[in-house]
CSV table of C-alpha atoms in Angstrom, one decimal:
chain,number,residue,atom,x,y,z
A,1,MET,CA,-36.0,-16.3,-4.8
A,2,ARG,CA,-34.4,-14.4,-2.1
A,3,SER,CA,-31.4,-16.8,-1.6
A,4,ARG,CA,-30.6,-16.6,-5.5
A,5,GLY,CA,-30.9,-12.8,-4.7
A,6,TRP,CA,-28.6,-12.8,-1.8
A,7,SER,CA,-26.0,-15.1,-3.7
A,8,ARG,CA,-25.7,-12.7,-6.4
A,9,SER,CA,-25.3,-9.9,-4.5
A,10,SER,CA,-22.9,-11.6,-2.4
A,11,GLY,CA,-21.0,-12.6,-5.6
A,12,THR,CA,-20.9,-8.9,-7.0
A,13,ARG,CA,-19.7,-7.7,-3.4
A,14,ASP,CA,-17.0,-10.4,-3.7
A,15,THR,CA,-16.0,-9.7,-7.3
A,16,LEU,CA,-15.8,-5.9,-6.7
A,17,LEU,CA,-13.7,-6.5,-3.5
A,18,ARG,CA,-11.2,-8.9,-5.7
A,19,ALA,CA,-10.9,-6.2,-8.4
A,20,ALA,CA,-10.6,-3.4,-6.0
A,21,ARG,CA,-7.9,-5.3,-4.3
A,22,ASP,CA,-6.0,-6.2,-7.6
A,23,VAL,CA,-6.4,-2.5,-8.6
A,24,PHE,CA,-5.0,-0.8,-5.4
A,25,LEU,CA,-2.1,-3.1,-5.2
A,26,ALA,CA,-1.2,-2.4,-9.0
A,27,LYS,CA,-1.9,1.4,-8.6
A,28,GLY,CA,-2.2,2.3,-5.1
A,29,TYR,CA,-5.2,3.8,-3.5
A,30,GLY,CA,-4.6,7.2,-5.0
A,31,ASP,CA,-4.0,6.6,-8.5
A,32,ALA,CA,-6.9,4.0,-8.7
A,33,THR,CA,-10.0,5.1,-10.0
A,34,VAL,CA,-13.5,3.6,-10.1
A,35,ALA,CA,-13.4,3.1,-14.0
A,36,ASP,CA,-10.2,0.7,-13.0
A,37,ILE,CA,-12.4,-1.2,-10.7
A,38,VAL,CA,-15.3,-1.1,-13.0
A,39,ASP,CA,-13.1,-2.1,-15.7
A,40,ALA,CA,-11.2,-5.1,-13.8
A,41,SER,CA,-14.5,-6.4,-12.3
A,42,GLY,CA,-16.9,-6.2,-15.1
A,43,ILE,CA,-19.6,-5.0,-12.7
A,44,SER,CA,-21.5,-1.8,-13.3
A,45,VAL,CA,-20.8,1.6,-11.7
A,46,GLY,CA,-24.1,1.5,-10.1
A,47,SER,CA,-23.4,-1.8,-8.7
A,48,LEU,CA,-20.2,-0.5,-7.3
A,49,TYR,CA,-21.9,2.5,-5.8
A,50,HIS,CA,-24.9,0.6,-4.5
A,51,HIS,CA,-22.4,-2.0,-2.6
A,52,PHE,CA,-19.7,0.2,-1.3
A,53,GLY,CA,-20.6,4.0,-1.8
A,54,GLY,CA,-17.4,4.3,-4.0
A,55,LYS,CA,-13.9,4.1,-3.9
A,56,PRO,CA,-13.2,4.9,-0.2
A,57,GLY,CA,-16.1,2.3,0.9
A,58,LEU,CA,-14.2,-0.5,-1.4
A,59,PHE,CA,-10.8,0.4,0.6
A,60,LEU,CA,-12.3,0.3,4.0
A,61,ALA,CA,-14.2,-3.0,3.1
A,62,LEU,CA,-10.8,-4.7,2.3
A,63,TRP,CA,-9.3,-3.3,5.2
A,64,GLU,CA,-12.1,-4.5,7.4
A,65,GLN,CA,-11.9,-8.0,5.7
A,66,PHE,CA,-8.1,-8.3,6.5
A,67,MET,CA,-8.4,-7.1,10.2
A,68,ARG,CA,-11.3,-9.4,10.8
A,69,GLY,CA,-9.1,-12.3,9.3
A,70,GLN,CA,-6.3,-11.1,11.7
A,71,GLU,CA,-8.5,-10.8,14.7
A,72,GLU,CA,-9.9,-14.4,14.1
A,73,ARG,CA,-6.5,-15.9,13.3
A,74,THR,CA,-4.9,-14.3,16.5
A,75,SER,CA,-8.1,-15.6,18.6
A,76,ARG,CA,-8.1,-19.1,17.4
A,77,ALA,CA,-4.1,-19.3,18.5
A,78,ALA,CA,-4.8,-17.7,21.5
A,79,LYS,CA,-7.8,-19.7,22.7
A,80,ALA,CA,-5.7,-22.9,21.9
A,81,THR,CA,-2.9,-22.4,24.2
A,82,ALA,CA,-2.9,-22.4,28.2
A,83,GLY,CA,-1.1,-19.7,30.4
A,84,THR,CA,-1.8,-15.8,30.2
A,85,ALA,CA,1.7,-15.1,28.6
A,86,GLU,CA,1.4,-18.0,26.2
A,87,ARG,CA,-1.9,-17.0,24.9
A,88,PHE,CA,-0.6,-13.6,24.3
A,89,LEU,CA,2.6,-15.0,22.6
A,90,ALA,CA,0.5,-17.3,20.5
A,91,GLY,CA,-1.8,-14.7,19.0
A,92,ALA,CA,1.0,-12.4,18.6
A,93,ARG,CA,2.9,-15.0,16.5
A,94,ALA,CA,-0.3,-15.9,14.5
A,95,TYR,CA,-0.6,-12.0,13.9
A,96,LEU,CA,2.9,-11.8,12.5
A,97,GLU,CA,2.3,-15.1,10.6
A,98,GLY,CA,-1.0,-13.5,8.9
A,99,SER,CA,0.9,-10.3,8.0
A,100,TRP,CA,3.4,-12.3,6.1
A,101,GLU,CA,0.7,-14.7,4.4
A,102,GLN,CA,-1.3,-11.2,3.6
A,103,ARG,CA,1.6,-9.3,3.0
A,104,GLU,CA,0.6,-7.4,-0.3
A,105,VAL,CA,-2.5,-6.7,1.2
A,106,ALA,CA,-0.9,-5.7,4.5
A,107,ARG,CA,1.3,-3.3,2.5
A,108,LEU,CA,-1.3,-1.8,0.9
A,109,PHE,CA,-2.6,-0.7,4.4
A,110,LEU,CA,0.5,0.1,6.0
A,111,GLU,CA,1.4,2.7,2.9
A,112,ASN,CA,-0.6,5.4,4.5
A,113,ASP,CA,-2.4,5.9,1.4
A,114,GLY,CA,-6.3,5.5,1.6
A,115,PRO,CA,-9.3,7.6,1.9
A,116,ALA,CA,-9.4,10.5,4.7
A,117,GLU,CA,-11.1,8.6,7.5
A,118,PHE,CA,-8.9,5.7,7.2
A,119,THR,CA,-6.6,7.3,9.9
A,120,THR,CA,-9.2,7.7,12.3
A,121,LEU,CA,-10.7,4.2,11.8
A,122,ARG,CA,-7.3,2.7,12.0
A,123,ARG,CA,-6.3,4.6,15.3
A,124,GLN,CA,-9.7,3.5,16.9
A,125,ARG,CA,-9.0,-0.3,15.8
A,126,GLY,CA,-5.5,0.2,17.7
A,127,TRP,CA,-7.3,0.9,20.4
A,128,ASP,CA,-9.7,-1.6,20.4
A,129,TRP,CA,-6.7,-4.1,20.0
A,130,ILE,CA,-4.9,-2.3,23.0
A,131,GLY,CA,-8.1,-3.2,25.0
A,132,GLY,CA,-8.2,-7.0,23.9
A,133,ASN,CA,-4.7,-7.1,24.7
A,134,LYS,CA,-5.3,-5.7,28.0
A,135,ARG,CA,-7.8,-8.4,28.7
A,136,LEU,CA,-5.9,-11.1,27.4
A,137,LEU,CA,-3.0,-10.5,30.0
A,138,GLY,CA,-5.2,-9.9,32.7
A,139,LEU,CA,-3.6,-6.5,33.2
A,140,ASP,CA,-5.2,-4.3,36.1
A,141,ASP,CA,-6.0,-0.8,35.5
A,142,SER,CA,-2.7,0.8,36.8
A,143,ARG,CA,-0.6,3.3,34.9
A,144,GLU,CA,2.2,1.0,34.5
A,145,SER,CA,0.0,-1.7,33.0
A,146,GLN,CA,-1.6,0.9,30.4
A,147,VAL,CA,2.0,1.8,29.6
A,148,LEU,CA,2.7,-1.7,28.9
A,149,VAL,CA,-0.3,-2.9,26.9
A,150,VAL,CA,0.3,0.5,24.9
A,151,LEU,CA,3.8,-0.6,24.1
A,152,LEU,CA,3.1,-4.2,23.2
A,153,THR,CA,0.5,-3.3,21.0
A,154,THR,CA,2.1,-0.5,19.6
A,155,MET,CA,5.3,-3.0,18.8
A,156,MET,CA,3.0,-5.8,17.6
A,157,GLY,CA,2.0,-3.3,14.8
A,158,GLU,CA,5.0,-2.2,13.9
A,159,ALA,CA,6.4,-5.7,13.8
A,160,GLY,CA,3.8,-6.7,11.4
A,161,ARG,CA,4.9,-3.8,8.9
A,162,GLU,CA,8.4,-5.2,9.5
A,163,VAL,CA,7.3,-9.0,8.7
A,164,ALA,CA,5.0,-7.5,5.5
A,165,ALA,CA,8.1,-5.7,4.2
A,166,CYS,CA,10.5,-8.9,4.0
A,167,GLU,CA,11.6,-9.8,0.8
A,168,SER,CA,11.8,-13.7,1.8
A,169,GLU,CA,10.1,-16.3,3.8
A,170,ARG,CA,13.1,-16.7,5.7
A,171,ASP,CA,13.7,-13.0,6.6
A,172,ALA,CA,10.2,-13.3,7.9
A,173,GLU,CA,10.5,-16.3,9.7
A,174,VAL,CA,13.5,-14.9,11.5
A,175,THR,CA,11.8,-11.3,12.3
A,176,ILE,CA,8.8,-13.0,13.7
A,177,ASP,CA,11.0,-15.5,16.0
A,178,GLU,CA,12.9,-12.3,17.3
A,179,VAL,CA,9.7,-10.2,17.9
A,180,ILE,CA,8.5,-12.9,19.9
A,181,ARG,CA,11.8,-13.3,22.0
A,182,LEU,CA,11.8,-9.4,22.7
A,183,VAL,CA,7.8,-9.5,23.5
A,184,ARG,CA,8.5,-12.6,25.8
A,185,ARG,CA,10.7,-10.4,27.8
A,186,MET,CA,8.7,-7.6,27.9
A,187,LEU,CA,5.6,-9.9,29.5
A,188,PRO,CA,5.1,-9.3,33.0
A,189,THR,CA,5.8,-11.9,35.6
A,190,SER,CA,4.9,-10.4,38.8
A,191,PRO,CA,1.5,-10.8,40.3
A,192,ASP,CA,1.4,-7.2,41.4
A,193,VAL,CA,1.7,-6.0,37.7
A,194,ALA,CA,-0.7,-8.5,36.1
A,195,ARG,CA,-3.4,-11.1,37.3
A,196,ALA,CA,-4.2,-14.0,35.6
A,197,THR,CA,-7.1,-13.7,33.4
A,198,PRO,CA,-10.3,-15.5,34.9
């Protein structure tokens, strides 16, 4: 009995998320309404509010889903590669490829059109990525290392936007290759700037 209820609940959430994604992509967050999402999903207003608390909750759930996918993709790629710099580059490439593969959703989140709390949550996620990149690169706590990891992380975020905005797969491939080439040049090579991760 519980599993059927869980399955129904999960199915309702998935249906609402798919409908919200389609509506947000078609209209943008600001112009989309709860009524639009209810119409597209065939799910009641009450269920929408029960599962997500409203339109902002749906948008943030979609964003979390996208970011979780990006994090899993980069982590898998990094773990499958040897060497500190090569792990970072493999993760960076996977992140950019995800930005292309999920370009419609990525563009939605890059438009700065979202609920009020979105900017704060995105900023916090950025700091989380900076911390993860610092650990991945095995950087010390020096100011130089902090500047480097902030620049690399910011560069990757902007590169993701650039890739998502590409008009063709060929343009995306060229952009990804160029970003990886530039990032490779920025990565530390001397032991006094970075140490190998354990």
